[in-house]
Amino acid sequence: MANGYYEIRDVVYGFVRLDQQEWDIVNHEVFQRLRRVKQLSLTDMVYPGATHTRLEHSIGVMQMASDIFDSIIRKDQARSLLFEHYKLNSDGINRYRKIIRLAALLHDIGHAPFSHAGEGLMPIKDQESKERYDHEEYSIAIIKHYFRGLIEDHPLCANYPIQVEEVTALLGDSVKCSFLGIILLFKGIISGQLDADRADYLLRDSIHAGVSYGLYDKDRLVNCIDIGQIQETGDLVLAVQDGGWNIAESLVIARYQMFSQVYFHKTRRVYDHHISNAVKTILENCYPGFNGCYPLPTDLEHYILFDDWSIYGKLKDGLGGVHGEIVLKRQHYRKVYETDLIPTQQQGEELDRKVEELKSQGISEYFVDEAKTKWYKMDKDILISDEKTGFVRVLSGLSPIVKSMVDNPRKKRLYVKKH
Amino acid sequence: MANGYYEIRDVVYGFVRLDQQEWDIVNHEVFQRLRRVKQLSLTDMVYPGATHTRLEHSIGVMQMASDIFDSIIRKDQARSLLFEHYKLNSDGINRYRKIIRLAALLHDIGHAPFSHAGEGLMPIKDQESKERYDHEEYSIAIIKHYFRGLIEDHPLCANYPIQVEEVTALLGDSVKCSFLGIILLFKGIISGQLDADRADYLLRDSIHAGVSYGLYDKDRLVNCIDIGQIQETGDLVLAVQDGGWNIAESLVIARYQMFSQVYFHKTRRVYDHHISNAVKTILENCYPGFNGCYPLPTDLEHYILFDDWSIYGKLKDGLGGVHGEIVLKRQHYRKVYETDLIPTQQQGEELDRKVEELKSQGISEYFVDEAKTKWYKMDKDILISDEKTGFVRVLSGLSPIVKSMVDNPRKKRLYVKKH
Amino acid sequence: MANGYYEIRDVVYGFVRLDQQEWDIVNHEVFQRLRRVKQLSLTDMVYPGATHTRLEHSIGVMQMASDIFDSIIRKDQARSLLFEHYKLNSDGINRYRKIIRLAALLHDIGHAPFSHAGEGLMPIKDQESKERYDHEEYSIAIIKHYFRGLIEDHPLCANYPIQVEEVTALLGDSVKCSFLGIILLFKGIISGQLDADRADYLLRDSIHAGVSYGLYDKDRLVNCIDIGQIQETGDLVLAVQDGGWNIAESLVIARYQMFSQVYFHKTRRVYDHHISNAVKTILENCYPGFNGCYPLPTDLEHYILFDDWSIYGKLKDGLGGVHGEIVLKRQHYRKVYETDLIPTQQQGEELDRKVEELKSQGISEYFVDEAKTKWYKMDKDILISDEKTGFVRVLSGLSPIVKSMVDNPRKKRLYVKKH
Amino acid sequence: MANGYYEIRDVVYGFVRLDQQEWDIVNHEVFQRLRRVKQLSLTDMVYPGATHTRLEHSIGVMQMASDIFDSIIRKDQARSLLFEHYKLNSDGINRYRKIIRLAALLHDIGHAPFSHAGEGLMPIKDQESKERYDHEEYSIAIIKHYFRGLIEDHPLCANYPIQVEEVTALLGDSVKCSFLGIILLFKGIISGQLDADRADYLLRDSIHAGVSYGLYDKDRLVNCIDIGQIQETGDLVLAVQDGGWNIAESLVIARYQMFSQVYFHKTRRVYDHHISNAVKTILENCYPGFNGCYPLPTDLEHYILFDDWSIYGKLKDGLGGVHGEIVLKRQHYRKVYETDLIPTQQQGEELDRKVEELKSQGISEYFVDEAKTKWYKMDKDILISDEKTGFVRVLSGLSPIVKSMVDNPRKKRLYVKKH
C-alpha cells in the first residue's frame, strides 16, 4: 500500500483502483456474498462462458460511474455550470465523486440467488396489490444496516463526511437534503437509460459470453457525457454532446441486441423457469417458515445467507424437485412454438390453441413464457446537448432508429417437457 | 438441425461446431458435471472474472485439436508423408480426426471438484509409494464406463468404427493396435508441450481473467504445425515449420508468464490450501467411508457425484471447518515471506527461520507453500522442421529464451493467519 | 510451397491463404497498383490510423467471400438444394468457389486514386445524360484485358476451366451462360446488402481507424448465411437463417453507424472536396490530353499509371493548386453550418441564406457538401429463411430498426476557407 | 472547444486528448509532414496493413509518456520522494508533465522518408569516422528552429514557462539547468529500455500489421512504473514495482518477438535495401547539390521537403532506377540463404562461399544483409524496486529470460535478383 490504492484486474477496464474505504467494503463478508451470485443466472447453460458474478460487475460499475463523472468534470463548461448553479468547487466535486462510487459499488448488494430469476420469490409487500419486494429495496436495507459504519465513519472520509442516505438516495431512496438538485442531477449516472450499470453489463456480459452484440464504444460514450441545460427551465441535466449522439444511439442498440440474442434466448428463458421453481421447492422444503419466499428485508440476517452456493448444495442433495433434476441434467423443456418479438394476433391465437391441445391431452409439463422489456423509455428520453448553446434535444428526435423503438417486445414461447 | 451440425458460442473460437455424436456426449449428464467444476479453482478470489468451467474448456480443446489436425492435413507434404508411411487416405484421415476430437473433448472428464486443488485428496493407489490416483486415470475410467456406447455404437460412426481404447490411448492409456505409429504421432496433439489442452487454456484463462499474458497468436501456431521427420530414423513426428519457431517459443513464454502471474499468484495459491483443507473436512465429516479421500476409480458412481456445487452446499452449511469459513469470508492467510522463483540458499534458510519462530511462539495457523512446475521439458523438446528437407531440430537449439528455462521454479512462501 | 498454399497476414482474418493462381494474380503489377490506392482517401486526416489500401481490402474480400460460400456449402440442406436445382456436385462447387474468389479479389481493381473521391473525375460516358464511367466498368475492363491469361489458362484451373466472363458476371457484367441461375444466386456474395465487400470493409475500416462502430459479429454472420427459397416461385436465393436475423440487422446498423461517424465525418468530407479539386488541377496541368479527366476504359495503359503515389508526387511538386496546398498543410475549409442527417425545410433555407450572404460579400472560397447514401434498399430487402420450411421473409418485416430506415440521409454542410 | 481540449481517435488508446498548445503543434505544417512518413517503411510489402505513419505514432507516444508520468505521480510514495529530493510540488509536477509530453510528441520530427531506411542517406558528420547524422539530431534542430515559439510563448504556458532546451534535453541534447536531476530522472520515459516510444510502437505496429507479438499488457506496465532508489547512492531512478517485474520482462520479450517476426522479416529487410537505393538514385538525379545525401541539419528548409510522398512521385516518374522499378512491381530480390539469428561459423563461411560463387559467375545483382540489434542492454538494465524498501535490483537478476539475452542477433542473408 505504498501506492495509496489497491488494484483489481478487470476484463472491461484492465484495472480498477480502489482506495482503502472501497477495499474494506469489498472485503466485507456481506459484499463477498456477491461472489456467489452469478450475474446471468443459468445463462451459461447456453453461453458456457457466462459464469461471471455480481461481485465482478459491481466493482466494474463503480469504475464506470466515476469514469463518467470524471469525464463531465474534465469539461470546462460543465465545471462552470456546476459552480454557478450549486457552488460546487473541487472539494465538493471530490465528495460527490465518492458518493457516486459508493452507490455504484453497492447498487446490487441486495440481489437474491440467480439474480433476476429470484425476483419472483421475493416476499409480497402489499397483500392487496400482490406487489413483491424488489432487489433494490434489499440493497438499500443492506447498505443501511451493514455498511453505515464503513461509509460514515471511515477515516478516509474525514475531510468530507458522507451520510449513508446520500448514497442510497442515488439508488432510488427518497432523501431530504440541501443538495437535492445535485443528487437528482447525478442520479442519472446510477440509474437511467445511459447509466453506469447498463454501460458496464453490456460489455461484461458480451466478453464472458463471447458475443459482440453489447460491445459499444465505451471510451467514446464516456468522453461525450456532459451537463446540458433545459432551455425552458434552466435546469441542469445529464446529456450527451451532440457530436456523440450516435454513441448514445449505439448503446440503445447494443442493449436491444443483447436482449434479442442473449437475455431472451429461448434456452436461457426456460432455465429461469426451471431454477425459479427449483428454488421455490427448496424454500418450501428446507425453510418452512418463509412460505416459499425469501426472508423479508427486515430479516436481513437470514436473507444474506442465501446465495447460489447454498442453492447449489440443495440441488445436488436432490432437494430441488423435478426442476432441480432438470437443471442438473440439462434436460430443459423444449420450445415447440414461439411468436415474433411483437406477436401478431394470429400468433397469439396459435399459441393459445397449442396450449389447449396440451391440456386436452392431459399434459401439464409445459411452460408459457413471455419475454418483456422496454427497448427505450420514450418518456425518459436521452438528452443531447447542443455544442454551442448547451441546450438539450431528445435523442429520439435525432435518431430514426431510437424513434422506431416504440413497440416493446413481449415474445411468447411455449415449451414442453423433453421426451 | 437442417444444417447437420450444432454450434456453441465460444470466447476463443467464436463458435465451435459439433456433430450429433459430439452433441450427445456433451449432453450426457456425466459430461454436464464439468459445468460444475471450475477451471481454475478459486482463482476468482484474485481475478474475479475467472469463474469459467471445465465444460467450456473441454469443448474448446476439441476445437483446437481438430484445428491443429486440419492444419497438418491441409499441407501437401504432410498428407504425402501420412500416405507413404501409414497408407492413410482421406477416409482414414476422417477417422483419426474423429478419434482426436473425442479424446480432446473427454480428456478432463475425470477432474475432481476445484480441479487441481482436488488432486491431493485422490485416494492412494499404492500404499508403499503413497502415490495417489490422478485425474487422468479417472478420465480413462469414466470414458470406458459411461461413454463406450456413445463412442462405439453411435450411428454417425457407422462408416468408420472406433474403439473406445483408441480414444483413451491418446490420453496415456496403453494400447495395442495395428495403428500404433499413428496414435503415437497424434498423441502430441492431446498431450505434449504444444498440445491442444495448453493451447486452449492459456487463451481462455487470459480472456476470463482479463490478462494478456497467455494471448499468443493462435492462428499462426495452428498454421505452422506440421509433420516432420527424424533424420536418423525416418520416424514421423509432430513439428513446427521453421518459419514459425518463434510462435512455438511464444507459447512457451505465454505459459511461463501465466504461471508467474496467475497460477502462482500468492492469493490463489493460499486458496488452494484453504479449499483443499475445507474439502478434506467435508469428506471426513459427511462421507466417513472414504477416509478423507474421494471415491476410488472403481467406484465411479459415487465419484461423479462430487463437483463444486456439492462442496459449495456443504461450505454454506458450515461443514467446511475453519478453512471453509475462511473461503466464505475471504479471510485467507496472509503472505509474510517469499523467496525468488528459484530460491537462493539464504532465502530458504530465512524461511525456515521464520517458521521456527512461529512454532516457538506456539502459532500453528500458518502455511508453507512451494509452487512448482517445469518451465520446459528439455527431454521432450519441441521439434522444428526444416522448410526444405522436412528434418527436425530442437527448439531449445534455436531459441535462447527456451534454452534459458532449465532451472525450474520452486518458489516458497510462508502465509500466516490474518488478525 | 511444400504446403501447397501461400499465406498473407491480415488484421481481420488472421491469415488469408492463397493458392498459386491467386498468388500470381496478387503479384501482377496491375494488382500491385492497389497498394498505392488508399481505401479511404484522406480519411486519415481525421482518423490518423486509416491509411490502409485497396490491396489489403481486396485480399480480405476474397477471404470473406469464400468464407460465406463455405458456410453455405457446409449446410446439409443447402447442398441438397443446389444439387436438386442445378445438379451441382462437389466438383461444381469447387469451380464456383474459385469463380467467386477471383471476382472478389478483383472487384476493386479499377479504382482511381483516392478511391471514391476520384469518381467525379471519371470521363463522361454519355454526353447527353452526362453520366460518367464508374470504377466497376474499369474493373471489368482491366480484368478482361490484363488477367484473362491468369484466369483462363492457369495450370491450377486445368480441372475446371473458368472463363473470365464468368468472373466479371459476378461484378455486374451481363453474361450469357448455361449456369445463369447459379451466377445470379451467388452474385449476392459479391454485390448486395450482405456482400463480402461490405462485410469486409466495415471491419477493416474500424480496426485501422480505431473505432468500434463497424465491428459486427463476423463469425455469426458467416455461419448464418444459407440458401433459402421463395415460396411463390421456388427460386433459390441467398438468405440468413431466421435464428440469425439479428446479425443481419446488426450489419445494417454497423454500416449506418460507420457512415454517420466516419464516412460522413465533416473533415473527411471536405478533404474529398480538396483532393478532388487538386487532382483535377493536376490532370489539367500535367495531362492536357485528358480534359481534366482520367483516361478512358479503352485506354487502360494510361489509366493504370494513376495511383495515389503519382498524385502525391505532383502535390509535393506544388502542382495541385490551392487545394493541393490545403492538403499538404492541413488547412481545410471549416464547417460553419450543417443540417440534420435529413434536413428540415428550415435548415435547408438557413443554409441557402448563409450561402447568399457569402456571395454578397464576394467570398468564393466556400463549399456546400451534401452527404448522401441509402441506409437500406427496401426494394432489395435482405431475406430471412424459416428454420423449418426454408421459405424466406424480408428483414424489414422482422426488424423495427431496419424498417425505420426508409428516409435516406442527405446531410448538407457549408464550409468556408480558414483564416 | 467548450470542453477545453481536443481529441484524436487512436487505435491504441481509444482517444488522445490534446490541449490548445499541443493541437497547434500538431497542426503546424512541419509536424503534418510526419503524415507523409510511414512508420515502417515498406513493411506493408509483407504485412499489407502496416501503412501507418510517424504522425500517428508521435501522438501516441505523447499519450503513453504522460500515462507513465501520471502513474508515477499517482503513487503516494513517489510523490513524497519527488518532494523530498527536488521540492517538486503540484505546480512543478504539472510543468514537467508538459515538458515530457512535448518531448514525446516531437521526438520523431526529424525522421527522413521511409524512417530508418533513410538513415544510411544522412549526410556524413565527421569525415574521419564517416559517422553520419542521425534522425535525433534532425529532431532537435527542427524543434529549436520551428517550434520554439509554440513551446516558449504559447499562452497556455503562461503559468509555467518552458524553455525549448528543456524539451530537447529529454531527447539526448546536453543541457545546463538547475533541475538536471529531474531531467535525468524523467529522461527514461522518453528514451530507455522501457520508454514511451517503445511502449507505443510495439502495440501500434502489432495492431496495424495484424500480429500479436508486440501486444504486451499496457495497462499493467503503466501501473507498475514507479520511482525507486539506488541503495548505495540514494539517487532516484525510474523503476518497475517488484510485483510487476514480469510485465517489464514481457515488454522485452515483445520487442524480441517483433524483431524476429516483423522487423527482421526477410522481405521487409530487402525492401529497405531496394528503397534505400532507389532514394539514393533519386537524390543523385534530381538534387545534384546534395551528393546523394539528404540536406544537412543546417539546411532544414530543404530537409523538410523530403517525405515519402515526394519520393513516391519520383518513383512513379521512373526516376528511382532499377531499385525503384523493383519497388513498383514488387519484384524484390529473393532470399537464397540465411544464417541463424546468431550465425555459426559454418553458416558464415557457407554464406561467403555462395557470394564468391555469384561473383565468379559475374552476377552482381545480389545483396548481403545483416540484421542487427541488441535484444537487451545489460549495461542499462531495467530496475525493479522492492515493495517495502523502495531499493532497486536489476531485471536480469530476476528473469532468466532477460538474462539469456546476452548474445545479440546478427542474422545474415543473401538475396539474389528474381528471374
GROMACS .gro file of N, CA, C and O in nm, chain B residues 308-371:
model
  256
  727ASP      N    1  -1.810  -2.898  -0.775
  727ASP     CA    2  -1.802  -2.776  -0.695
  727ASP      C    3  -1.933  -2.749  -0.620
  727ASP      O    4  -1.932  -2.703  -0.505
  728TRP      N    5  -2.044  -2.776  -0.688
  728TRP     CA    6  -2.173  -2.744  -0.627
  728TRP      C    7  -2.198  -2.822  -0.498
  728TRP      O    8  -2.248  -2.765  -0.400
  729SER      N    9  -2.165  -2.952  -0.500
  729SER     CA   10  -2.193  -3.029  -0.379
  729SER      C   11  -2.105  -2.978  -0.265
  729SER      O   12  -2.148  -2.974  -0.150
  730ILE      N   13  -1.984  -2.936  -0.300
  730ILE     CA   14  -1.895  -2.881  -0.197
  730ILE      C   15  -1.946  -2.744  -0.149
  730ILE      O   16  -1.947  -2.715  -0.029
  731TYR      N   17  -1.986  -2.660  -0.245
  731TYR     CA   18  -2.039  -2.527  -0.209
  731TYR      C   19  -2.148  -2.540  -0.102
  731TYR      O   20  -2.152  -2.463  -0.005
  732GLY      N   21  -2.239  -2.635  -0.125
  732GLY     CA   22  -2.350  -2.651  -0.032
  732GLY      C   23  -2.302  -2.684   0.109
  732GLY      O   24  -2.348  -2.625   0.207
  733LYS      N   25  -2.206  -2.773   0.115
  733LYS     CA   26  -2.154  -2.810   0.247
  733LYS      C   27  -2.082  -2.692   0.312
  733LYS      O   28  -2.091  -2.674   0.433
  734LEU      N   29  -2.012  -2.616   0.232
  734LEU     CA   30  -1.946  -2.497   0.285
  734LEU      C   31  -2.049  -2.402   0.346
  734LEU      O   32  -2.033  -2.353   0.457
  735LYS      N   33  -2.154  -2.376   0.269
  735LYS     CA   34  -2.258  -2.285   0.317
  735LYS      C   35  -2.328  -2.339   0.442
  735LYS      O   36  -2.376  -2.262   0.525
  736ASP      N   37  -2.334  -2.472   0.452
  736ASP     CA   38  -2.395  -2.531   0.570
  736ASP      C   39  -2.298  -2.533   0.689
  736ASP      O   40  -2.330  -2.588   0.795
  737GLY      N   41  -2.181  -2.475   0.669
  737GLY     CA   42  -2.086  -2.464   0.779
  737GLY      C   43  -2.010  -2.592   0.806
  737GLY      O   44  -1.954  -2.609   0.914
  738LEU      N   45  -2.004  -2.680   0.707
  738LEU     CA   46  -1.940  -2.810   0.729
  738LEU      C   47  -1.794  -2.813   0.682
  738LEU      O   48  -1.732  -2.918   0.683
  739GLY      N   49  -1.742  -2.699   0.640
  739GLY     CA   50  -1.606  -2.696   0.586
  739GLY      C   51  -1.501  -2.662   0.690
  739GLY      O   52  -1.385  -2.638   0.655
  740GLY      N   53  -1.541  -2.653   0.815
  740GLY     CA   54  -1.444  -2.625   0.921
  740GLY      C   55  -1.388  -2.483   0.910
  740GLY      O   56  -1.443  -2.398   0.841
  741VAL      N   57  -1.275  -2.460   0.976
  741VAL     CA   58  -1.217  -2.325   0.978
  741VAL      C   59  -1.177  -2.280   0.838
  741VAL      O   60  -1.192  -2.162   0.803
  742HIS      N   61  -1.127  -2.372   0.757
  742HIS     CA   62  -1.086  -2.333   0.622
  742HIS      C   63  -1.207  -2.300   0.536
  742HIS      O   64  -1.203  -2.212   0.450
  743GLY      N   65  -1.316  -2.368   0.559
  743GLY     CA   66  -1.440  -2.337   0.488
  743GLY      C   67  -1.487  -2.196   0.523
  743GLY      O   68  -1.527  -2.119   0.435
  744GLU      N   69  -1.477  -2.164   0.648
  744GLU     CA   70  -1.514  -2.029   0.695
  744GLU      C   71  -1.427  -1.923   0.626
  744GLU      O   72  -1.475  -1.818   0.584
  745ILE      N   73  -1.299  -1.952   0.618
  745ILE     CA   74  -1.204  -1.860   0.552
  745ILE      C   75  -1.245  -1.834   0.407
  745ILE      O   76  -1.243  -1.720   0.359
  746VAL      N   77  -1.286  -1.940   0.338
  746VAL     CA   78  -1.325  -1.924   0.198
  746VAL      C   79  -1.450  -1.837   0.188
  746VAL      O   80  -1.458  -1.745   0.106
  747LEU      N   81  -1.547  -1.862   0.273
  747LEU     CA   82  -1.672  -1.787   0.265
  747LEU      C   83  -1.652  -1.638   0.294
  747LEU      O   84  -1.719  -1.554   0.236
  748LYS      N   85  -1.561  -1.609   0.383
  748LYS     CA   86  -1.544  -1.469   0.425
  748LYS      C   87  -1.423  -1.402   0.361
  748LYS      O   88  -1.394  -1.287   0.391
  749ARG      N   89  -1.356  -1.472   0.274
  749ARG     CA   90  -1.233  -1.420   0.212
  749ARG      C   91  -1.134  -1.369   0.315
  749ARG      O   92  -1.081  -1.259   0.305
  750GLN      N   93  -1.107  -1.453   0.414
  750GLN     CA   94  -1.012  -1.414   0.518
  750GLN      C   95  -0.892  -1.507   0.514
  750GLN      O   96  -0.860  -1.573   0.614
  751HIS      N   97  -0.830  -1.513   0.397
  751HIS     CA   98  -0.720  -1.606   0.379
  751HIS      C   99  -0.598  -1.566   0.463
  751HIS      O  100  -0.583  -1.450   0.502
  752TYR      N  101  -0.512  -1.664   0.486
  752TYR     CA  102  -0.383  -1.637   0.547
  752TYR      C  103  -0.308  -1.534   0.462
  752TYR      O  104  -0.322  -1.531   0.339
  753ARG      N  105  -0.226  -1.456   0.527
  753ARG     CA  106  -0.151  -1.353   0.455
  753ARG      C  107  -0.006  -1.395   0.436
  753ARG      O  108   0.056  -1.448   0.528
  754LYS      N  109   0.047  -1.364   0.320
  754LYS     CA  110   0.188  -1.393   0.292
  754LYS      C  111   0.276  -1.302   0.377
  754LYS      O  112   0.260  -1.181   0.376
  755VAL      N  113   0.367  -1.363   0.449
  755VAL     CA  114   0.461  -1.281   0.526
  755VAL      C  115   0.604  -1.291   0.473
  755VAL      O  116   0.689  -1.210   0.506
  756TYR      N  117   0.628  -1.394   0.390
  756TYR     CA  118   0.763  -1.405   0.334
  756TYR      C  119   0.756  -1.487   0.206
  756TYR      O  120   0.675  -1.579   0.196
  757GLU      N  121   0.842  -1.452   0.111
  757GLU     CA  122   0.850  -1.536  -0.008
  757GLU      C  123   0.990  -1.531  -0.066
  757GLU      O  124   1.063  -1.433  -0.050
  758THR      N  125   1.026  -1.639  -0.131
  758THR     CA  126   1.157  -1.645  -0.197
  758THR      C  127   1.143  -1.601  -0.343
  758THR      O  128   1.032  -1.577  -0.390
  759ASP      N  129   1.255  -1.593  -0.410
  759ASP     CA  130   1.251  -1.578  -0.556
  759ASP      C  131   1.192  -1.705  -0.618
  759ASP      O  132   1.171  -1.804  -0.549
  760LEU      N  133   1.167  -1.700  -0.750
  760LEU     CA  134   1.115  -1.819  -0.817
  760LEU      C  135   1.206  -1.939  -0.791
  760LEU      O  136   1.161  -2.049  -0.764
  761ILE      N  137   1.335  -1.915  -0.804
  761ILE     CA  138   1.433  -2.017  -0.769
  761ILE      C  139   1.503  -1.967  -0.643
  761ILE      O  140   1.584  -1.875  -0.648
  762PRO      N  141   1.468  -2.024  -0.531
  762PRO     CA  142   1.515  -1.969  -0.403
  762PRO      C  143   1.667  -1.975  -0.392
  762PRO      O  144   1.729  -2.074  -0.431
  763THR      N  145   1.724  -1.871  -0.341
  763THR     CA  146   1.865  -1.878  -0.301
  763THR      C  147   1.872  -1.956  -0.170
  763THR      O  148   1.772  -1.970  -0.099
  764GLN      N  149   1.992  -2.003  -0.140
  764GLN     CA  150   2.006  -2.079  -0.015
  764GLN      C  151   1.968  -1.992   0.105
  764GLN      O  152   1.897  -2.034   0.196
  765GLN      N  153   2.013  -1.867   0.098
  765GLN     CA  154   1.985  -1.771   0.204
  765GLN      C  155   1.835  -1.754   0.226
  765GLN      O  156   1.787  -1.751   0.339
  766GLN      N  157   1.762  -1.745   0.115
  766GLN     CA  158   1.617  -1.728   0.127
  766GLN      C  159   1.552  -1.851   0.190
  766GLN      O  160   1.461  -1.838   0.272
  767GLY      N  161   1.602  -1.967   0.149
  767GLY     CA  162   1.549  -2.089   0.206
  767GLY      C  163   1.569  -2.094   0.357
  767GLY      O  164   1.477  -2.130   0.433
  768GLU      N  165   1.687  -2.051   0.398
  768GLU     CA  166   1.716  -2.052   0.542
  768GLU      C  167   1.632  -1.949   0.617
  768GLU      O  168   1.584  -1.975   0.727
  769GLU      N  169   1.616  -1.835   0.553
  769GLU     CA  170   1.535  -1.730   0.614
  769GLU      C  171   1.392  -1.779   0.638
  769GLU      O  172   1.333  -1.755   0.744
  770LEU      N  173   1.340  -1.852   0.539
  770LEU     CA  174   1.204  -1.904   0.553
  770LEU      C  175   1.196  -2.005   0.668
  770LEU      O  176   1.106  -1.999   0.751
  771ASP      N  177   1.294  -2.094   0.672
  771ASP     CA  178   1.297  -2.193   0.780
  771ASP      C  179   1.301  -2.124   0.916
  771ASP      O  180   1.233  -2.164   1.011
  772ARG      N  181   1.383  -2.022   0.924
  772ARG     CA  182   1.397  -1.947   1.048
  772ARG      C  183   1.263  -1.888   1.093
  772ARG      O  184   1.225  -1.894   1.210
  773LYS      N  185   1.192  -1.833   0.996
  773LYS     CA  186   1.063  -1.772   1.028
  773LYS      C  187   0.961  -1.876   1.075
  773LYS      O  188   0.880  -1.850   1.165
  774VAL      N  189   0.967  -1.993   1.015
  774VAL     CA  190   0.876  -2.099   1.057
  774VAL      C  191   0.908  -2.141   1.200
  774VAL      O  192   0.819  -2.157   1.283
  775GLU      N  193   1.038  -2.154   1.228
  775GLU     CA  194   1.078  -2.191   1.365
  775GLU      C  195   1.026  -2.090   1.465
  775GLU      O  196   0.978  -2.125   1.573
  776GLU      N  197   1.037  -1.965   1.427
  776GLU     CA  198   0.992  -1.857   1.514
  776GLU      C  199   0.844  -1.871   1.547
  776GLU      O  200   0.803  -1.857   1.662
  777LEU      N  201   0.766  -1.900   1.441
  777LEU     CA  202   0.622  -1.919   1.462
  777LEU      C  203   0.596  -2.034   1.558
  777LEU      O  204   0.518  -2.023   1.653
  778LYS      N  205   0.666  -2.142   1.533
  778LYS     CA  206   0.649  -2.260   1.618
  778LYS      C  207   0.683  -2.229   1.763
  778LYS      O  208   0.611  -2.266   1.855
  779SER      N  209   0.791  -2.159   1.781
  779SER     CA  210   0.835  -2.128   1.916
  779SER      C  211   0.735  -2.038   1.988
  779SER      O  212   0.727  -2.034   2.110
  780GLN      N  213   0.655  -1.968   1.908
  780GLN     CA  214   0.550  -1.884   1.969
  780GLN      C  215   0.419  -1.961   1.985
  780GLN      O  216   0.317  -1.904   2.022
  781GLY      N  217   0.426  -2.088   1.949
  781GLY     CA  218   0.305  -2.169   1.961
  781GLY      C  219   0.200  -2.140   1.855
  781GLY      O  220   0.084  -2.176   1.870
  782ILE      N  221   0.241  -2.076   1.747
  782ILE     CA  222   0.146  -2.043   1.639
  782ILE      C  223   0.141  -2.160   1.540
  782ILE      O  224   0.243  -2.202   1.488
  783SER      N  225   0.022  -2.212   1.518
  783SER     CA  226   0.011  -2.325   1.425
  783SER      C  227  -0.067  -2.289   1.299
  783SER      O  228  -0.071  -2.365   1.204
  784GLU      N  229  -0.133  -2.174   1.299
  784GLU     CA  230  -0.213  -2.139   1.183
  784GLU      C  231  -0.128  -2.067   1.078
  784GLU      O  232  -0.140  -1.945   1.058
  785TYR      N  233  -0.043  -2.144   1.016
  785TYR     CA  234   0.039  -2.088   0.908
  785TYR      C  235   0.048  -2.194   0.799
  785TYR      O  236   0.001  -2.309   0.817
  786PHE      N  237   0.106  -2.155   0.687
  786PHE     CA  238   0.113  -2.247   0.574
  786PHE      C  239   0.237  -2.217   0.493
  786PHE      O  240   0.265  -2.102   0.459
  787VAL      N  241   0.316  -2.321   0.467
  787VAL     CA  242   0.433  -2.305   0.380
  787VAL      C  243   0.400  -2.366   0.243
  787VAL      O  244   0.368  -2.484   0.234
  788ASP      N  245   0.405  -2.285   0.145
  788ASP     CA  246   0.370  -2.329   0.010
  788ASP      C  247   0.494  -2.339  -0.077
  788ASP      O  248   0.588  -2.260  -0.062
  789GLU      N  249   0.494  -2.437  -0.164
  789GLU     CA  250   0.601  -2.444  -0.264
  789GLU      C  251   0.538  -2.457  -0.401
  789GLU      O  252   0.473  -2.557  -0.433
  790ALA      N  253   0.553  -2.353  -0.480
  790ALA     CA  254   0.491  -2.351  -0.613
  790ALA      C  255   0.591  -2.406  -0.714
  790ALA      O  256   0.697  -2.348  -0.736
   0.00000   0.00000   0.00000
